[in-house]
Short mmCIF file of N, CA and C and ligand atoms in Angstrom, two decimals:
data_model
loop_
_atom_site.label_atom_id
_atom_site.label_comp_id
_atom_site.label_asym_id
_atom_site.label_seq_id
_atom_site.Cartn_x
_atom_site.Cartn_y
_atom_site.Cartn_z
N MET A 54 3.46 11.29 -27.58
CA MET A 54 2.83 10.18 -26.66
C MET A 54 3.28 10.33 -25.01
N ALA A 55 2.82 9.48 -24.03
CA ALA A 55 3.57 9.54 -23.03
C ALA A 55 4.45 8.70 -23.17
N GLY A 56 5.69 8.68 -21.87
CA GLY A 56 6.56 7.55 -22.65
C GLY A 56 6.39 6.61 -21.57
N ARG A 57 7.22 5.43 -21.46
CA ARG A 57 7.26 4.01 -20.94
C ARG A 57 8.13 4.05 -19.87
N HIS A 58 9.34 5.51 -19.43
CA HIS A 58 10.16 5.17 -17.96
C HIS A 58 9.69 6.01 -17.22
N THR A 59 10.35 5.81 -16.08
CA THR A 59 10.54 7.06 -15.24
C THR A 59 11.13 6.54 -14.25
N LEU A 60 11.66 7.24 -13.16
CA LEU A 60 12.83 7.51 -12.22
C LEU A 60 12.06 7.58 -10.84
N THR A 61 12.50 6.46 -10.01
CA THR A 61 11.81 6.42 -8.74
C THR A 61 13.15 6.48 -7.89
N ILE A 62 12.90 6.76 -6.21
CA ILE A 62 13.53 6.83 -5.59
C ILE A 62 12.89 6.17 -4.07
N VAL A 63 13.19 5.43 -3.33
CA VAL A 63 13.12 4.82 -2.42
C VAL A 63 13.62 5.09 -1.04
N LYS A 64 13.08 6.14 -0.77
CA LYS A 64 13.90 6.87 -0.01
C LYS A 64 14.42 6.75 1.05
N PRO A 65 15.33 7.60 2.07
CA PRO A 65 16.02 6.79 2.73
C PRO A 65 15.29 6.49 4.22
N ASP A 66 14.26 7.09 4.78
CA ASP A 66 13.36 6.78 5.82
C ASP A 66 12.34 5.43 5.54
N ALA A 67 12.02 4.95 4.31
CA ALA A 67 11.56 3.34 3.81
C ALA A 67 12.36 2.42 3.58
N PHE A 68 13.79 3.03 2.77
CA PHE A 68 14.72 2.22 2.98
C PHE A 68 15.36 1.71 4.14
N GLY A 69 15.41 2.70 5.15
CA GLY A 69 16.28 2.34 5.98
C GLY A 69 15.31 1.53 7.09
N ALA A 70 14.24 1.77 6.99
CA ALA A 70 12.83 1.00 7.79
C ALA A 70 13.04 -0.86 7.10
N GLY A 71 13.46 -0.87 6.29
CA GLY A 71 13.35 -2.24 5.42
C GLY A 71 11.91 -1.81 4.40
N LYS A 72 11.80 -0.84 3.95
CA LYS A 72 10.18 -1.37 3.29
C LYS A 72 10.65 -1.55 1.83
N ALA A 73 11.57 -1.18 1.41
CA ALA A 73 11.78 -1.25 0.21
C ALA A 73 11.78 -2.53 -0.96
N GLY A 74 11.64 -3.63 -0.33
CA GLY A 74 11.16 -4.56 -0.72
C GLY A 74 9.61 -4.77 -0.84
N LEU A 75 8.56 -3.76 -0.29
CA LEU A 75 7.27 -4.00 0.01
C LEU A 75 6.93 -2.66 -1.15
N ILE A 76 7.37 -1.78 -1.05
CA ILE A 76 7.42 -1.03 -2.00
C ILE A 76 7.64 -1.33 -3.66
N ILE A 77 8.55 -2.08 -3.75
CA ILE A 77 8.91 -2.77 -5.15
C ILE A 77 7.57 -3.79 -5.10
N ALA A 78 7.62 -4.38 -4.00
CA ALA A 78 6.54 -4.90 -5.02
C ALA A 78 4.83 -4.35 -5.10
N LEU A 79 4.90 -3.21 -4.44
CA LEU A 79 3.28 -2.66 -4.90
C LEU A 79 3.36 -2.15 -6.35
N LEU A 80 4.75 -1.63 -6.84
CA LEU A 80 4.94 -0.86 -7.86
C LEU A 80 5.13 -2.13 -8.72
N GLU A 81 5.31 -2.92 -8.75
CA GLU A 81 5.20 -4.30 -10.00
C GLU A 81 4.14 -4.74 -9.75
N LYS A 82 3.18 -4.72 -8.46
CA LYS A 82 1.72 -5.13 -8.86
C LYS A 82 0.88 -4.50 -9.34
N HIS A 83 1.49 -3.21 -9.86
CA HIS A 83 0.45 -1.97 -10.80
C HIS A 83 1.36 -2.13 -12.08
N GLY A 84 2.47 -2.80 -12.66
CA GLY A 84 2.64 -3.04 -13.72
C GLY A 84 3.85 -2.41 -14.13
N PHE A 85 4.64 -2.28 -13.36
CA PHE A 85 6.38 -1.32 -13.55
C PHE A 85 6.91 -2.65 -13.08
N VAL A 86 8.18 -2.96 -14.62
CA VAL A 86 9.12 -3.54 -14.50
C VAL A 86 10.45 -2.41 -14.07
N VAL A 87 11.02 -3.36 -13.22
CA VAL A 87 12.24 -2.48 -12.75
C VAL A 87 13.73 -3.09 -13.72
N LYS A 88 14.07 -1.60 -13.98
CA LYS A 88 15.08 -2.00 -15.49
C LYS A 88 16.44 -1.80 -14.99
N ALA A 89 16.71 -0.73 -14.03
CA ALA A 89 17.85 -0.67 -13.34
C ALA A 89 18.28 0.13 -12.17
N ALA A 90 18.40 -0.59 -11.17
CA ALA A 90 18.48 -0.60 -9.37
C ALA A 90 19.69 0.43 -8.97
N ARG A 91 19.88 0.87 -7.88
CA ARG A 91 21.18 0.81 -7.36
C ARG A 91 20.92 0.86 -5.82
N VAL A 92 21.70 0.86 -5.06
CA VAL A 92 21.15 1.50 -3.36
C VAL A 92 22.62 1.98 -3.31
N MET A 93 22.32 3.46 -3.03
CA MET A 93 23.71 3.98 -2.95
C MET A 93 23.31 5.59 -1.50
N HIS A 94 23.81 5.77 -0.88
CA HIS A 94 24.21 7.08 0.05
C HIS A 94 24.58 7.99 -0.20
N LEU A 95 23.78 9.17 -0.69
CA LEU A 95 23.75 10.25 -1.38
C LEU A 95 24.38 10.99 -0.15
N SER A 96 25.79 12.23 -0.82
CA SER A 96 26.40 13.07 -0.44
C SER A 96 25.44 14.23 -0.53
N THR A 97 25.66 15.16 0.51
CA THR A 97 25.43 16.66 -0.28
C THR A 97 24.74 16.91 -1.25
N GLU A 98 26.54 17.19 -1.51
CA GLU A 98 26.53 17.56 -3.29
C GLU A 98 25.39 16.97 -4.36
N GLN A 99 25.78 15.29 -3.85
CA GLN A 99 24.77 15.18 -4.82
C GLN A 99 22.79 15.13 -4.68
N ALA A 100 22.59 15.19 -3.69
CA ALA A 100 21.11 15.64 -3.41
C ALA A 100 20.42 16.87 -3.56
N GLY A 101 21.72 18.01 -3.17
CA GLY A 101 21.68 19.09 -3.61
C GLY A 101 21.41 19.71 -5.37
N GLY A 102 22.21 18.68 -5.92
CA GLY A 102 22.44 18.75 -6.93
C GLY A 102 21.03 17.87 -8.06
N PHE A 103 20.49 16.79 -7.47
CA PHE A 103 19.30 16.25 -7.84
C PHE A 103 18.10 17.26 -7.85
N TYR A 104 18.44 17.73 -6.41
CA TYR A 104 16.89 18.72 -6.34
C TYR A 104 17.21 20.18 -6.51
N ALA A 105 18.20 20.57 -7.56
CA ALA A 105 18.58 21.50 -7.64
C ALA A 105 17.23 22.43 -7.94
N VAL A 106 16.37 21.85 -8.37
CA VAL A 106 15.10 22.55 -9.04
C VAL A 106 14.50 23.30 -7.88
N HIS A 107 14.47 22.70 -6.54
CA HIS A 107 14.26 23.29 -5.18
C HIS A 107 15.16 24.32 -4.61
N ALA A 108 16.15 24.95 -4.92
CA ALA A 108 17.03 25.07 -4.53
C ALA A 108 16.58 26.20 -3.66
N ALA A 109 15.53 27.22 -3.99
CA ALA A 109 14.78 28.39 -3.88
C ALA A 109 14.22 28.45 -3.06
N ARG A 110 13.57 27.13 -2.67
CA ARG A 110 12.46 26.69 -1.84
C ARG A 110 12.50 26.89 0.02
N PRO A 111 11.62 26.91 0.87
CA PRO A 111 12.43 27.18 2.00
C PRO A 111 12.68 25.48 2.76
N PHE A 112 12.42 25.00 2.05
CA PHE A 112 12.50 23.38 2.78
C PHE A 112 13.31 22.71 1.91
N TYR A 113 14.65 23.34 1.02
CA TYR A 113 15.57 22.87 0.20
C TYR A 113 16.15 21.97 1.97
N GLY A 114 16.84 22.89 2.17
CA GLY A 114 17.94 22.37 2.83
C GLY A 114 17.25 20.95 3.62
N GLU A 115 16.39 21.17 4.64
CA GLU A 115 15.59 20.34 5.47
C GLU A 115 16.07 18.76 4.12
N LEU A 116 14.99 18.85 2.90
CA LEU A 116 15.12 17.86 2.06
C LEU A 116 16.71 17.32 1.41
N VAL A 117 17.73 18.39 1.37
CA VAL A 117 18.92 17.93 1.14
C VAL A 117 19.42 16.77 2.47
N GLU A 118 19.28 17.50 3.47
CA GLU A 118 19.91 17.06 4.48
C GLU A 118 19.16 15.93 4.34
N PHE A 119 17.91 15.11 4.87
CA PHE A 119 17.06 13.93 4.76
C PHE A 119 17.81 13.08 3.53
N MET A 120 17.78 13.41 2.56
CA MET A 120 18.49 12.47 1.41
C MET A 120 19.70 11.82 1.41
N SER A 121 20.58 12.73 2.21
CA SER A 121 21.68 12.43 1.99
C SER A 121 22.30 11.60 3.63
N SER A 122 20.78 11.40 4.78
CA SER A 122 20.90 10.88 5.69
C SER A 122 20.94 9.61 5.81
N GLY A 123 21.03 8.82 4.88
CA GLY A 123 21.13 7.44 4.74
C GLY A 123 20.86 6.54 3.51
N PRO A 124 21.21 5.53 3.53
CA PRO A 124 21.30 5.01 2.37
C PRO A 124 19.61 5.23 1.34
N CYS A 125 19.60 5.42 0.04
CA CYS A 125 18.62 5.08 -0.63
C CYS A 125 18.50 4.52 -1.67
N MET A 126 17.58 4.40 -3.01
CA MET A 126 17.44 3.21 -3.84
C MET A 126 16.71 4.05 -4.96
N PRO A 127 17.86 4.59 -5.90
CA PRO A 127 16.72 4.63 -7.26
C PRO A 127 16.62 3.55 -7.77
N LEU A 128 15.71 3.68 -8.81
CA LEU A 128 14.94 2.56 -9.30
C LEU A 128 14.47 3.29 -11.04
N LEU A 129 15.06 2.70 -12.35
CA LEU A 129 14.21 3.12 -13.30
C LEU A 129 13.43 2.08 -13.46
N LEU A 130 12.34 2.42 -13.84
CA LEU A 130 10.88 1.48 -13.84
C LEU A 130 10.41 1.96 -15.28
N GLU A 131 9.87 0.93 -16.03
CA GLU A 131 9.04 0.71 -17.09
C GLU A 131 8.05 0.10 -17.15
N ARG A 132 7.11 1.06 -18.32
CA ARG A 132 5.29 0.90 -17.73
C ARG A 132 4.53 1.87 -18.99
N ASP A 133 3.85 1.35 -19.59
CA ASP A 133 3.23 2.20 -20.77
C ASP A 133 2.71 3.63 -19.65
N ASP A 134 2.57 4.80 -20.14
CA ASP A 134 2.22 5.75 -19.20
C ASP A 134 2.57 6.10 -18.14
N ALA A 135 4.30 5.62 -17.86
CA ALA A 135 5.14 5.58 -16.48
C ALA A 135 5.15 6.68 -15.87
N VAL A 136 5.08 7.61 -16.19
CA VAL A 136 4.92 9.13 -15.01
C VAL A 136 3.98 9.44 -14.49
N ALA A 137 2.67 9.14 -15.39
CA ALA A 137 1.51 9.96 -14.74
C ALA A 137 1.29 8.69 -13.99
N THR A 138 1.38 7.26 -14.05
CA THR A 138 0.88 5.97 -13.43
C THR A 138 1.76 5.85 -11.61
N LEU A 139 2.71 6.39 -11.62
CA LEU A 139 3.44 6.10 -11.14
C LEU A 139 2.60 7.00 -10.25
N ARG A 140 2.92 8.75 -10.25
CA ARG A 140 2.70 9.70 -9.63
C ARG A 140 1.43 8.85 -8.58
N THR A 141 0.30 8.75 -9.60
CA THR A 141 -0.98 8.20 -9.38
C THR A 141 -0.68 6.97 -7.76
N VAL A 142 0.03 6.08 -7.99
CA VAL A 142 0.33 5.22 -7.43
C VAL A 142 1.57 5.46 -5.96
N ILE A 143 2.04 6.62 -5.81
CA ILE A 143 2.67 6.65 -5.40
C ILE A 143 1.88 8.16 -4.33
N GLY A 144 1.21 8.71 -4.47
CA GLY A 144 0.09 9.09 -3.68
C GLY A 144 0.38 10.42 -3.62
N ALA A 145 -0.46 11.38 -2.70
CA ALA A 145 0.28 13.01 -2.65
C ALA A 145 1.68 13.28 -2.00
N THR A 146 2.45 14.02 -2.31
CA THR A 146 3.33 14.62 -1.72
C THR A 146 3.82 14.47 0.14
N ASP A 147 2.08 15.11 0.53
CA ASP A 147 1.69 15.16 1.88
C ASP A 147 1.19 13.23 2.27
N PRO A 148 1.49 12.75 3.44
CA PRO A 148 1.07 10.96 2.98
C PRO A 148 -0.47 11.70 3.69
N ALA A 149 -1.09 12.49 4.70
CA ALA A 149 -2.22 12.40 5.37
C ALA A 149 -2.88 13.09 3.84
N GLU A 150 -2.62 13.50 2.51
CA GLU A 150 -4.06 13.68 2.11
C GLU A 150 -3.83 12.78 0.62
N ALA A 151 -3.30 11.79 1.04
CA ALA A 151 -2.70 10.31 -0.12
C ALA A 151 -3.80 9.56 -0.10
N ALA A 152 -4.17 9.35 -0.70
CA ALA A 152 -5.65 8.23 -1.40
C ALA A 152 -4.47 6.89 -0.87
N GLU A 153 -5.94 6.37 -0.25
CA GLU A 153 -5.91 4.94 0.46
C GLU A 153 -5.20 4.10 -0.60
N GLY A 154 -3.70 2.71 -0.04
CA GLY A 154 -3.43 2.43 -1.03
C GLY A 154 -1.83 2.88 -1.54
N THR A 155 -2.11 4.07 -1.50
CA THR A 155 -0.64 3.91 -2.43
C THR A 155 0.38 4.27 -1.62
N VAL A 156 1.38 4.89 -1.64
CA VAL A 156 2.62 4.10 -1.10
C VAL A 156 2.92 5.25 -0.36
N ARG A 157 2.46 6.78 -0.35
CA ARG A 157 3.02 7.10 0.44
C ARG A 157 1.90 6.79 1.86
N LYS A 158 0.95 6.88 0.97
CA LYS A 158 -0.55 6.69 2.33
C LYS A 158 0.03 5.47 3.17
N LEU A 159 0.51 4.53 2.78
CA LEU A 159 0.98 2.85 3.71
C LEU A 159 2.56 3.10 4.17
N TYR A 160 3.62 3.95 4.04
CA TYR A 160 5.03 4.17 4.09
C TYR A 160 5.22 5.66 4.41
N ALA A 161 4.73 6.35 4.10
CA ALA A 161 5.20 7.80 4.22
C ALA A 161 5.40 8.61 5.89
N GLU A 162 5.96 9.28 6.75
CA GLU A 162 5.51 10.01 7.67
C GLU A 162 5.03 11.24 8.04
N SER A 163 5.98 12.14 6.80
CA SER A 163 5.44 13.80 6.63
C SER A 163 5.75 13.67 5.16
N LYS A 164 5.62 14.89 5.14
CA LYS A 164 5.80 15.50 3.81
C LYS A 164 7.58 16.01 2.98
N GLY A 165 8.02 15.71 4.28
CA GLY A 165 9.28 15.95 4.38
C GLY A 165 10.07 14.10 3.93
N ARG A 166 9.54 13.60 5.25
CA ARG A 166 10.19 12.11 5.24
C ARG A 166 8.88 11.15 4.26
N ASN A 167 8.82 11.21 3.14
CA ASN A 167 7.52 10.62 2.41
C ASN A 167 8.03 9.82 2.16
N ALA A 168 9.12 8.84 1.99
CA ALA A 168 9.30 7.10 1.33
C ALA A 168 9.59 7.28 -0.11
N ILE A 169 9.12 7.95 -0.86
CA ILE A 169 9.46 8.52 -2.43
C ILE A 169 9.55 9.24 -2.97
N HIS A 170 10.18 9.35 -4.03
CA HIS A 170 10.09 10.52 -4.96
C HIS A 170 9.75 9.56 -6.72
N ALA A 171 9.47 10.50 -6.97
CA ALA A 171 8.70 10.00 -8.94
C ALA A 171 8.82 11.11 -9.35
N SER A 172 9.54 11.72 -10.55
CA SER A 172 9.93 12.04 -11.92
C SER A 172 8.33 12.61 -12.13
N ASP A 173 8.28 13.97 -12.06
CA ASP A 173 6.77 14.65 -12.60
C ASP A 173 6.61 14.87 -13.99
N SER A 174 7.30 14.50 -15.11
CA SER A 174 7.54 14.73 -16.59
C SER A 174 7.93 13.73 -17.42
N ASP A 175 7.80 13.41 -18.18
CA ASP A 175 8.69 12.77 -19.52
C ASP A 175 10.10 13.28 -19.03
N GLU A 176 10.30 14.84 -19.66
CA GLU A 176 11.47 15.48 -19.68
C GLU A 176 11.95 15.43 -17.97
N ASN A 177 12.06 15.16 -16.96
CA ASN A 177 12.40 15.28 -16.20
C ASN A 177 13.29 13.73 -15.87
N ALA A 178 12.24 12.42 -16.42
CA ALA A 178 12.42 11.26 -15.90
C ALA A 178 13.46 10.91 -16.51
N ALA A 179 13.50 11.90 -18.55
CA ALA A 179 15.21 11.52 -18.35
C ALA A 179 16.13 11.57 -18.02
N ILE A 180 15.90 12.84 -17.68
CA ILE A 180 17.24 13.73 -16.66
C ILE A 180 17.63 13.18 -15.71
N GLU A 181 16.31 12.99 -14.84
CA GLU A 181 16.80 11.91 -13.44
C GLU A 181 17.57 10.74 -13.68
N ALA A 182 16.97 9.97 -14.51
CA ALA A 182 17.16 8.72 -15.38
C ALA A 182 18.62 8.48 -15.35
N ALA A 183 19.28 9.71 -15.84
CA ALA A 183 20.95 9.91 -16.75
C ALA A 183 21.47 10.50 -15.19
N PHE A 184 20.82 10.80 -14.46
CA PHE A 184 21.39 11.16 -13.06
C PHE A 184 22.34 10.04 -12.23
N PHE A 185 21.11 8.99 -12.10
CA PHE A 185 21.89 7.93 -11.55
C PHE A 185 22.01 6.79 -12.48
N PHE A 186 21.93 6.44 -13.64
CA PHE A 186 22.34 5.48 -14.38
C PHE A 186 22.35 5.66 -15.43
N ALA A 187 23.12 6.67 -15.53
CA ALA A 187 23.90 7.40 -17.13
C ALA A 187 25.02 6.16 -17.47
N GLY A 188 25.35 6.04 -18.64
CA GLY A 188 25.95 4.68 -18.81
C GLY A 188 25.96 3.39 -18.38
N ALA A 189 24.64 2.93 -17.66
CA ALA A 189 24.82 2.23 -16.72
C ALA A 189 24.22 0.57 -17.62
N ASP A 190 23.74 -0.38 -17.46
CA ASP A 190 23.45 -1.22 -18.24
C ASP A 190 21.83 -1.16 -17.89
N THR A 191 21.21 -1.57 -18.80
CA THR A 191 19.67 -1.68 -18.35
C THR A 191 19.10 -2.79 -19.26
N ILE A 192 18.33 -3.55 -18.62
CA ILE A 192 17.86 -5.08 -19.21
C ILE A 192 16.51 -5.03 -20.20
P1 CMP B 432 9.42 14.69 -4.02
O1 CMP B 432 8.70 14.20 -4.93
O2 CMP B 432 10.95 13.61 -3.86
O3 CMP B 432 10.45 16.24 -4.33
C1 CMP B 432 10.29 17.23 -3.98
C2 CMP B 432 10.26 16.71 -2.30
O4 CMP B 432 10.43 18.13 -1.62
C3 CMP B 432 9.11 16.42 -2.05
O5 CMP B 432 8.40 14.90 -2.65
C4 CMP B 432 9.14 16.49 -0.64
O6 CMP B 432 9.81 15.17 -0.08
C5 CMP B 432 9.49 17.53 -0.45
N1 CMP B 432 8.93 18.11 0.47
C6 CMP B 432 7.89 19.57 -0.63
N2 CMP B 432 7.35 19.80 0.30
C7 CMP B 432 7.87 20.50 1.33
C8 CMP B 432 7.49 20.59 2.49
N3 CMP B 432 6.97 21.51 3.25
N4 CMP B 432 8.54 20.77 3.77
C9 CMP B 432 9.16 19.60 3.30
N5 CMP B 432 9.64 18.98 2.19
C10 CMP B 432 8.74 19.24 1.49
#
C-alpha cells in the first residue's frame, strides 16, 4: 500500500524569493500536513550526498551548486498516497511542461531552478526523510 509520508524541499530559488509560505499553503490546500521542517543552507557535500543518485548525470555539478547556493527548506509531509499525490501537485521537472496550478508552473524558472523537490518512491521518501530528520521530533 502506498505510504503516508514524503519528503519535499523548497529549493533555494523559491525560498530566497520568499515563496516558501505560498508553496506550503498550496501543499496544505492539497491535504498535506507538515510533520517536521527545517531551514538550512546545505554544504556542497550535503547537496552532493543528497543527490548522489544523479552523480553520473551531466547536470549534477549544476544541481549541487544550485542546491548549496542559499537556504532551503526540507519538510516531512503526511497525507494518504503521499508520494504520488505530491508529485502531481508539484508538476513536471521542467516548468514549461508543468500543468496549470502546480507548484512548478506557478513558481519555477527552469528545469534546474525548479522551486521544489519531491521524493519519487516510498523507499526514497524514507531515505530522504532520514537524511534531514533522523532523530528529529515529529508530531
Ligand atoms: P528534483 O526533483 O530535485 O530531482 C533532481 C533534479 O535534477 C531535478 O529536480 C532538477 O532540478 C534537476 N535536473 C533534472 N534535469 C536537469 C537538467 N536537464 N538540467 C539541470 N537540472 C536538471
